[in-house]
Short mmCIF file of C-alpha atoms in Angstrom, two decimals:
data_model
loop_
_atom_site.label_atom_id
_atom_site.label_comp_id
_atom_site.label_asym_id
_atom_site.label_seq_id
_atom_site.Cartn_x
_atom_site.Cartn_y
_atom_site.Cartn_z
CA MET A 34 117.57 136.77 -7.97
CA GLY A 35 118.54 133.81 -7.20
CA VAL A 36 117.41 131.65 -3.80
CA LEU A 37 119.43 132.80 -0.62
CA ARG A 38 121.54 130.06 0.29
CA ARG A 39 121.33 130.08 4.32
CA ALA A 40 123.92 128.69 6.38
CA VAL A 41 122.84 126.50 9.30
CA THR A 42 122.19 128.15 12.33
CA PRO A 43 121.27 126.65 15.73
CA ALA A 44 117.85 126.55 16.89
CA GLY A 45 116.67 128.63 19.07
CA PRO A 46 116.89 132.97 18.44
CA ILE A 47 119.37 133.01 15.80
CA THR A 48 117.54 131.02 13.43
CA VAL A 49 114.28 133.00 14.69
CA LEU A 50 115.78 136.06 13.68
CA PHE A 51 116.80 134.92 10.40
CA ASP A 52 113.95 133.49 9.81
CA ARG A 53 112.03 136.97 10.37
CA LEU A 54 114.64 138.91 8.64
CA HIS A 55 113.55 136.64 5.66
CA GLU A 56 110.31 136.37 6.22
CA LEU A 57 110.27 140.28 6.32
CA HIS A 58 111.97 139.91 2.68
CA LEU A 59 109.49 137.72 1.02
CA ARG A 60 106.96 140.47 2.44
CA ALA A 61 108.65 143.24 0.92
CA GLY A 62 108.67 141.59 -2.36
CA GLU A 63 111.91 140.10 -2.52
CA PRO A 64 114.04 142.95 -3.84
CA GLY A 65 117.61 141.94 -5.21
CA LEU A 66 120.39 142.73 -2.58
CA ARG A 67 122.49 145.34 -4.45
CA GLN A 68 119.05 146.68 -4.88
CA ILE A 69 118.51 147.00 -1.08
CA ALA A 70 121.71 148.40 -0.83
CA ARG A 71 121.48 150.79 -3.25
CA ASP A 72 118.13 151.77 -1.42
CA ILE A 73 120.20 152.57 1.66
CA GLY A 74 122.63 154.54 0.07
CA ILE A 75 125.30 154.08 -2.16
CA GLY A 76 128.36 153.45 -0.15
CA VAL A 77 126.56 152.84 3.06
CA LEU A 78 126.36 148.92 2.79
CA SER A 79 128.32 146.51 0.61
CA HIS A 80 126.41 144.38 -1.56
CA ALA A 81 128.33 141.65 0.19
CA THR A 82 127.68 142.54 3.93
CA VAL A 83 123.79 142.65 3.12
CA HIS A 84 124.59 139.00 1.54
CA ASN A 85 125.97 138.06 4.86
CA ALA A 86 123.69 139.67 6.94
CA PHE A 87 120.62 137.63 5.33
CA THR A 88 122.79 134.12 4.60
CA GLY A 89 124.80 133.84 8.34
CA PRO A 90 125.63 132.22 10.51
CA ARG A 91 126.92 134.83 12.67
CA VAL A 92 124.35 137.31 13.57
CA PRO A 93 124.77 141.17 11.78
CA LYS A 94 126.13 143.88 13.49
CA TRP A 95 122.91 145.71 14.90
CA GLY A 96 123.96 148.72 12.79
CA TYR A 97 123.31 146.93 9.35
CA LEU A 98 120.50 145.07 10.21
CA GLU A 99 118.64 148.04 11.18
CA LEU A 100 119.22 149.75 7.90
CA ILE A 101 117.97 146.67 6.09
CA VAL A 102 115.15 146.22 8.33
CA GLU A 103 114.11 150.03 7.66
CA THR A 104 114.25 149.61 4.08
CA LEU A 105 112.47 146.95 3.91
CA GLY A 106 109.41 148.55 6.11
CA GLY A 107 109.73 146.28 9.08
CA ASP A 108 109.53 147.06 12.89
CA THR A 109 112.83 147.78 13.84
CA ALA A 110 111.85 147.59 17.39
CA LEU A 111 110.66 144.11 17.16
CA PHE A 112 113.79 143.11 14.99
CA HIS A 113 115.73 144.85 17.97
CA THR A 114 114.69 142.45 20.99
CA LEU A 115 114.99 139.62 18.32
CA TRP A 116 118.65 140.73 17.92
CA LEU A 117 119.71 141.40 21.45
CA ALA A 118 118.78 137.15 21.95
CA ALA A 119 120.28 136.07 19.07
CA ARG A 120 123.44 138.00 20.05
CA GLN A 121 122.87 136.84 23.80
CA ALA A 122 122.62 133.08 22.62
CA GLU A 123 125.89 133.79 20.19
CA ARG A 124 128.05 134.89 22.71
CA THR A 125 127.13 132.58 25.32
CA GLY A 126 125.59 129.39 23.35
CA GLN A 127 122.39 129.81 25.83
CA ALA A 128 119.03 130.59 24.22
CA ALA A 129 116.68 133.73 25.83
CA PRO A 130 113.56 132.35 25.26
CA ALA A 131 111.51 135.35 27.07
CA ILE A 132 112.96 137.35 24.77
CA PHE A 133 113.31 136.07 21.37
CA SER A 134 109.58 133.95 21.50
CA PRO A 135 106.87 136.67 21.64
CA VAL A 136 104.03 134.49 21.68
CA PRO A 137 104.45 130.93 23.15
CA ASP A 138 102.64 128.05 21.95
CA GLY A 139 99.02 128.26 23.14
CA ALA A 140 99.32 131.34 25.19
CA ALA A 141 95.93 132.83 26.10
CA TRP A 142 94.98 135.81 24.21
CA ALA A 143 93.43 138.92 26.25
CA CYS A 144 91.48 142.28 25.39
CA THR A 145 93.89 145.36 26.10
CA ASN A 146 92.07 148.07 24.91
CA ILE A 147 88.36 148.23 23.49
CA LEU A 148 88.09 151.07 21.11
CA THR A 149 85.31 153.26 21.04
CA GLY A 150 84.23 156.44 19.12
CA HIS A 151 82.25 155.07 16.05
CA ASP A 152 79.01 155.69 15.74
CA GLY A 153 78.05 152.52 13.76
CA GLU A 154 79.28 148.92 13.24
CA VAL A 155 83.09 148.31 12.90
CA THR A 156 83.43 147.31 9.77
CA GLY A 157 87.17 146.98 9.23
CA VAL A 158 90.76 147.17 10.94
CA ALA A 159 94.21 146.77 9.40
CA PHE A 160 97.48 147.44 11.49
CA SER A 161 100.39 149.38 10.19
CA PRO A 162 103.50 147.53 8.90
CA ASN A 163 105.45 148.57 11.96
CA GLY A 164 102.22 147.73 14.60
CA ARG A 165 102.22 151.09 16.12
CA LEU A 166 98.91 152.13 14.50
CA LEU A 167 95.53 150.62 14.01
CA ALA A 168 92.93 151.63 11.16
CA THR A 169 89.67 151.18 11.83
CA VAL A 170 86.38 151.84 8.97
CA SER A 171 82.69 151.97 10.07
CA ALA A 172 79.51 152.40 8.46
CA ASP A 173 79.40 155.57 10.12
CA MET A 174 81.44 156.46 7.26
CA SER A 175 84.30 157.67 8.94
CA VAL A 176 87.99 156.13 8.85
CA ARG A 177 90.16 156.09 12.58
CA LEU A 178 93.54 155.42 13.37
CA TRP A 179 94.46 154.40 16.94
CA SER A 180 97.98 154.00 18.77
CA THR A 181 98.30 150.59 19.78
CA HIS A 182 100.39 151.56 22.36
CA ASP A 183 97.92 153.01 24.20
CA GLY A 184 94.09 153.11 22.30
CA THR A 185 94.41 156.36 22.16
CA PRO A 186 93.26 158.31 18.82
CA HIS A 187 96.06 158.99 16.30
CA GLY A 188 94.71 162.30 14.48
CA GLU A 189 91.15 163.29 13.82
CA PRO A 190 88.61 161.00 12.32
CA MET A 191 88.79 161.13 8.42
CA ASN A 192 85.91 161.93 6.70
CA GLY A 193 85.22 162.20 3.19
CA HIS A 194 83.42 158.82 2.07
CA ARG A 195 79.60 159.25 1.60
CA GLY A 196 78.65 155.85 2.62
CA PRO A 197 79.52 152.97 5.02
CA VAL A 198 83.23 152.05 4.68
CA TRP A 199 83.82 148.10 4.59
CA GLY A 200 87.36 147.95 3.26
CA VAL A 201 90.89 149.25 4.84
CA ALA A 202 94.73 148.45 4.34
CA PHE A 203 97.79 150.11 4.81
CA SER A 204 100.86 150.25 2.26
CA PRO A 205 103.94 147.88 3.26
CA THR A 206 105.47 151.21 3.66
CA GLY A 207 102.72 152.08 5.83
CA ARG A 208 102.96 155.67 4.19
CA CYS A 209 99.42 155.23 2.71
CA LEU A 210 95.98 153.87 3.70
CA ALA A 211 93.34 153.14 1.73
CA THR A 212 89.79 152.69 2.52
CA ALA A 213 86.51 151.10 0.24
CA SER A 214 83.69 152.52 0.50
CA VAL A 215 79.50 151.99 -0.48
CA ASP A 216 79.79 155.36 -2.27
CA THR A 217 81.59 153.52 -4.94
CA THR A 218 84.85 155.18 -4.53
CA VAL A 219 88.43 154.05 -2.76
CA ARG A 220 89.86 156.55 -0.96
CA LEU A 221 93.87 156.98 -0.22
CA TRP A 222 94.94 158.87 2.91
CA ASP A 223 98.25 159.94 4.91
CA PRO A 224 98.17 157.77 8.21
CA HIS A 225 101.17 159.83 9.79
CA THR A 226 98.74 163.39 9.34
CA ALA A 227 95.33 161.40 9.20
CA THR A 228 94.58 163.39 6.26
CA ALA A 229 93.56 162.58 2.69
CA LEU A 230 96.21 162.61 0.01
CA ALA A 231 95.96 165.20 -2.75
CA VAL A 232 94.80 161.87 -5.03
CA PRO A 233 91.42 161.66 -6.96
CA PRO A 234 89.44 158.65 -5.40
CA LEU A 235 89.30 155.62 -7.64
CA GLU A 236 86.17 154.79 -9.08
CA HIS A 237 84.19 151.45 -9.48
CA ASP A 238 80.84 150.90 -11.06
CA GLY A 239 79.35 149.71 -7.93
CA TYR A 240 80.20 149.58 -4.12
CA VAL A 241 83.36 148.91 -3.34
CA VAL A 242 84.34 146.72 0.08
CA ALA A 243 87.36 145.14 -0.47
CA VAL A 244 91.02 146.35 -1.04
CA ALA A 245 94.60 145.36 -0.84
CA PHE A 246 97.88 146.34 -1.53
CA SER A 247 100.82 144.09 -2.86
CA LEU A 248 103.53 143.37 -1.04
CA HIS A 249 106.33 145.21 -2.89
CA GLY A 250 103.70 148.07 -2.82
CA ARG A 251 103.29 149.00 -6.60
CA ALA A 252 99.89 147.93 -6.96
CA LEU A 253 96.35 147.92 -5.06
CA VAL A 254 93.93 145.60 -5.97
CA THR A 255 90.04 146.72 -5.34
CA GLY A 256 87.00 144.89 -5.84
CA GLY A 257 83.16 144.98 -4.66
CA GLY A 258 79.59 145.01 -6.26
CA ASP A 259 80.32 145.27 -10.04
CA THR A 260 82.22 141.82 -9.99
CA LEU A 261 85.11 143.08 -11.14
CA VAL A 262 88.81 142.81 -9.65
CA ARG A 263 90.61 146.16 -10.58
CA VAL A 264 94.32 146.25 -10.45
CA TRP A 265 95.95 149.85 -10.22
CA ASP A 266 99.86 150.95 -10.95
CA LEU A 267 100.61 152.84 -8.13
CA THR A 268 103.92 153.92 -10.00
CA ASP A 269 102.08 155.70 -12.62
CA GLY A 270 99.68 157.81 -10.63
CA PHE A 271 96.86 155.14 -9.61
CA SER A 272 96.48 154.90 -13.10
CA LEU A 273 93.80 151.70 -13.70
CA ARG A 274 96.44 148.71 -14.90
CA SER A 275 94.34 145.53 -15.19
CA VAL A 276 90.57 144.83 -14.82
CA LEU A 277 90.15 141.01 -13.85
CA THR A 278 86.80 139.33 -15.23
CA GLY A 279 85.47 136.16 -14.21
CA HIS A 280 83.46 136.54 -11.32
CA THR A 281 79.33 136.20 -11.81
CA ASP A 282 78.53 138.06 -8.49
CA ALA A 283 79.64 140.54 -6.16
CA ILE A 284 83.25 140.76 -4.84
CA ASN A 285 83.07 140.02 -0.97
CA ASP A 286 86.61 140.04 -0.26
CA LEU A 287 90.44 140.08 -1.85
CA ALA A 288 93.76 139.29 -0.32
CA VAL A 289 97.45 139.36 -1.88
CA SER A 290 100.02 136.91 -1.23
CA PRO A 291 103.92 137.59 -0.72
CA ARG A 292 104.63 136.19 -4.12
CA GLY A 293 102.05 138.41 -5.66
CA TRP A 294 98.97 135.72 -6.18
CA ILE A 295 95.72 137.85 -5.98
CA ALA A 296 92.87 135.98 -4.03
CA SER A 297 89.02 136.80 -4.17
CA SER A 298 86.06 135.84 -2.99
CA ASP A 299 82.06 136.32 -4.38
CA ALA A 300 78.57 136.21 -3.10
CA ASN A 301 78.28 132.92 -5.59
CA GLY A 302 80.31 130.95 -3.30
CA GLU A 303 83.43 131.25 -5.76
CA VAL A 304 87.28 131.63 -4.77
CA ARG A 305 89.51 132.63 -7.77
CA LEU A 306 93.24 133.24 -7.80
CA TRP A 307 94.76 135.48 -10.20
CA HIS A 308 98.62 136.45 -11.14
CA VAL A 309 98.94 139.67 -12.72
CA GLY A 310 103.01 140.02 -14.59
CA ASP A 311 103.50 141.50 -17.64
CA ARG A 312 101.62 139.09 -19.71
CA GLU A 313 97.79 138.25 -20.01
CA PRO A 314 96.36 137.52 -15.94
CA VAL A 315 96.54 134.00 -14.86
CA ASP A 316 93.09 132.78 -13.80
CA VAL A 317 92.34 129.86 -11.37
CA HIS A 318 89.05 129.09 -10.31
CA LEU A 319 89.34 127.09 -7.30
CA GLY A 320 85.48 125.64 -7.04
CA ARG A 321 82.13 127.30 -6.14
CA HIS A 322 80.93 126.51 -2.30
CA PRO A 323 76.76 126.37 -1.84
CA SER A 324 77.36 129.50 0.40
CA SER A 325 78.63 132.97 -0.18
CA MET A 326 82.45 133.14 0.69
CA ALA A 327 82.62 135.85 2.50
CA CYS A 328 86.42 136.34 3.18
CA VAL A 329 89.89 135.30 2.07
CA ALA A 330 93.77 135.12 3.68
CA PHE A 331 96.65 134.39 2.94
CA SER A 332 99.17 132.65 5.11
CA PRO A 333 102.78 134.33 6.31
CA ASP A 334 104.57 132.43 3.63
CA GLY A 335 102.09 132.27 0.97
CA ARG A 336 101.44 129.02 0.44
CA THR A 337 98.09 128.32 1.63
CA LEU A 338 95.09 129.99 1.37
CA ALA A 339 92.23 130.07 3.53
CA ALA A 340 88.40 130.91 2.94
CA GLY A 341 85.28 131.44 5.07
CA ALA A 342 81.70 130.73 4.30
CA ASP A 343 78.51 132.52 5.13
CA ASP A 344 77.48 129.03 6.23
CA GLY A 345 80.59 128.82 9.13
CA THR A 346 82.54 126.56 7.07
CA VAL A 347 86.26 127.50 6.13
CA HIS A 348 88.07 126.19 3.08
CA VAL A 349 92.03 125.41 2.68
CA TRP A 350 94.02 125.16 -0.69
CA THR A 351 97.48 125.48 -1.18
CA THR A 352 99.10 127.65 -3.41
CA ALA A 353 101.35 125.09 -5.41
CA THR A 354 98.73 122.90 -6.81
CA ARG A 355 95.61 125.09 -6.05
CA THR A 356 94.10 122.06 -4.48
CA CYS A 357 91.97 121.56 -1.69
CA VAL A 358 94.45 120.22 1.06
CA ARG A 359 91.76 118.80 3.72
CA GLN A 360 87.79 118.82 3.78
CA PRO A 361 85.79 121.84 4.78
CA TRP A 362 85.00 121.83 8.61
CA THR A 363 82.51 124.13 10.45
CA ALA A 364 84.08 126.98 12.18
CA HIS A 365 81.14 128.87 13.53
CA ASP A 366 77.25 128.19 13.84
CA SER A 367 76.84 131.39 11.75
CA PRO A 368 78.54 132.60 8.77
CA VAL A 369 82.47 133.55 8.87
CA TRP A 370 83.71 136.82 8.06
CA GLY A 371 86.66 137.38 8.86
CA LEU A 372 90.09 135.79 8.63
CA ALA A 373 93.70 136.16 9.25
CA PHE A 374 96.91 133.47 9.84
CA LEU A 375 98.90 134.28 13.21
CA ASP A 376 101.40 131.96 11.73
CA PRO A 377 101.46 129.38 8.64
CA ASP A 378 99.91 127.02 11.05
CA THR A 379 97.22 128.51 13.01
CA LEU A 380 94.21 130.49 11.33
CA ILE A 381 91.69 132.81 13.37
CA THR A 382 88.11 132.85 12.30
CA ALA A 383 86.10 135.52 13.13
CA GLY A 384 82.26 134.84 13.12
CA ARG A 385 78.67 136.25 13.44
CA ASP A 386 78.52 134.31 16.79
CA HIS A 387 80.40 137.24 18.49
CA THR A 388 83.44 134.94 18.82
CA ALA A 389 86.85 134.39 17.40
CA GLN A 390 88.39 130.86 17.19
CA PHE A 391 91.82 129.85 16.97
CA TRP A 392 92.54 126.50 14.91
CA ASN A 393 95.17 124.17 13.64
CA TRP A 394 93.92 124.27 10.03
CA ALA A 395 95.63 120.82 9.04
CA THR A 396 94.09 119.40 11.52
CA ALA A 397 90.44 121.24 12.58
CA VAL A 398 91.00 121.28 16.32
CA PRO A 399 90.92 124.56 18.01
CA ALA A 400 94.49 126.35 18.92
CA GLY A 401 93.58 127.79 21.75
CA ALA A 402 90.69 129.86 23.81
CA PRO A 403 88.13 131.73 21.79
CA LEU A 404 88.25 135.52 21.97
CA LEU A 405 85.66 136.87 23.93
CA GLY A 406 83.95 139.58 24.69
CA HIS A 407 82.31 140.97 21.53
CA GLU A 408 78.34 141.83 21.91
CA ASP A 409 77.49 141.43 18.28
CA ALA A 410 78.96 139.71 15.16
CA LEU A 411 82.49 140.06 14.65
CA THR A 412 82.97 141.57 10.74
CA GLN A 413 86.98 140.98 10.63
CA VAL A 414 89.92 140.27 12.51
CA ALA A 415 93.98 141.12 11.85
CA VAL A 416 97.06 140.43 12.94
CA ASP A 417 99.99 142.43 13.08
CA GLN A 418 103.46 141.34 11.02
CA ALA A 419 105.23 140.55 14.35
CA GLY A 420 102.63 138.49 15.55
CA THR A 421 102.05 139.92 18.89
CA MET A 422 98.86 141.52 18.41
CA LEU A 423 95.56 141.14 17.05
CA ALA A 424 92.41 143.01 16.40
CA THR A 425 89.35 142.66 16.03
CA ALA A 426 86.00 144.48 14.53
CA SER A 427 82.50 144.18 15.55
CA ASP A 428 78.84 145.53 14.60
CA ASP A 429 78.71 146.53 18.29
CA GLY A 430 80.18 149.57 16.97
CA THR A 431 84.18 149.01 18.95
CA ALA A 432 86.97 147.42 17.73
CA ARG A 433 89.49 145.73 20.49
CA LEU A 434 93.26 145.29 20.71
CA TRP A 435 94.60 141.63 21.93
CA ARG A 436 98.07 140.59 22.93
CA PRO A 437 98.92 137.25 25.47
CA GLY A 438 98.34 138.86 28.86
CA PRO A 439 95.40 139.54 31.69
CA THR A 440 94.78 142.36 31.57
CA ARG A 441 92.85 145.34 29.86
CA ARG A 442 93.26 149.28 29.49
#
């Protein structure tokens, strides 16, 4: 599909609406507009209607936009809020900043929910694509789901792993949850019913700590102690599609960019980029750091890759040239075990010093007050797709939900 040429729109809620729609399209794997129209249903929306919804300049009708957002796996509640603000701006020429700007720059984040129930360290957190559920995994071998609305459990704990669970990820549609465990398996769950899917566990030759879905939902990427990155084909019954070799030590983390790049980090301090297509996999070695590289994360636009190390430093590359864009900086006086981008310019780091910190990664300057409250080391941080909620996991046995605001439930 060619590049979508957007019409010029005025700064404010109209541009924000189109920006979010194009970001959603990118996360969904950039399907063609005719394909989107077909997926919505033959005769429901024409290709021209879908094209106009993406290119503007007029704000599309809500009924049309809702179908497109649902088809791409987006949050219709969020988009309806953005659409109301854009529609008001289009009609009156005046913005509604309190509606279309969910999180103002520099906003303070407060813990709204402390999620308790695990009997061991909470090792991973992940938001569902629509932001309504949070999944947590733990050294107690269980998987739990929570409502992000009020922090209450969603269904019963999901059991089946025979060792600590370290990795967790939702599929782009939200219909599948994958978890990775020290028991050498990856298990698949139905998050809506909080039950296991009728799919055999995916096997590794060693412990598994990392799992990530491709943004189009057709592949699942896993990695762990056997030094291998495995790519599973979800269109062919979870068959093993590729085994990526090159790491010389255990893999610590994986991430997948909106444009299909896979990033992997290992205990030997190496970070690699991979691209798996119809041809032989492309492997780019980004270098080796003296300390173990614990975690990796892509920015929402896929243009930036960050990695956190056990010596507390953070490293940043541009994916266009695969080169470092700045000198590493010390983010914590302890290992950095979790990373997440709040937006293309703001990186959140989770440290073993019990805190999470916001950074303008281009300047390595703190971009807000740290998140405080956990009583032990942080193991991961996650951001929902709307950028309006954060989640942290900790060795203190809890996960926490954070929102801009003062209250805790």
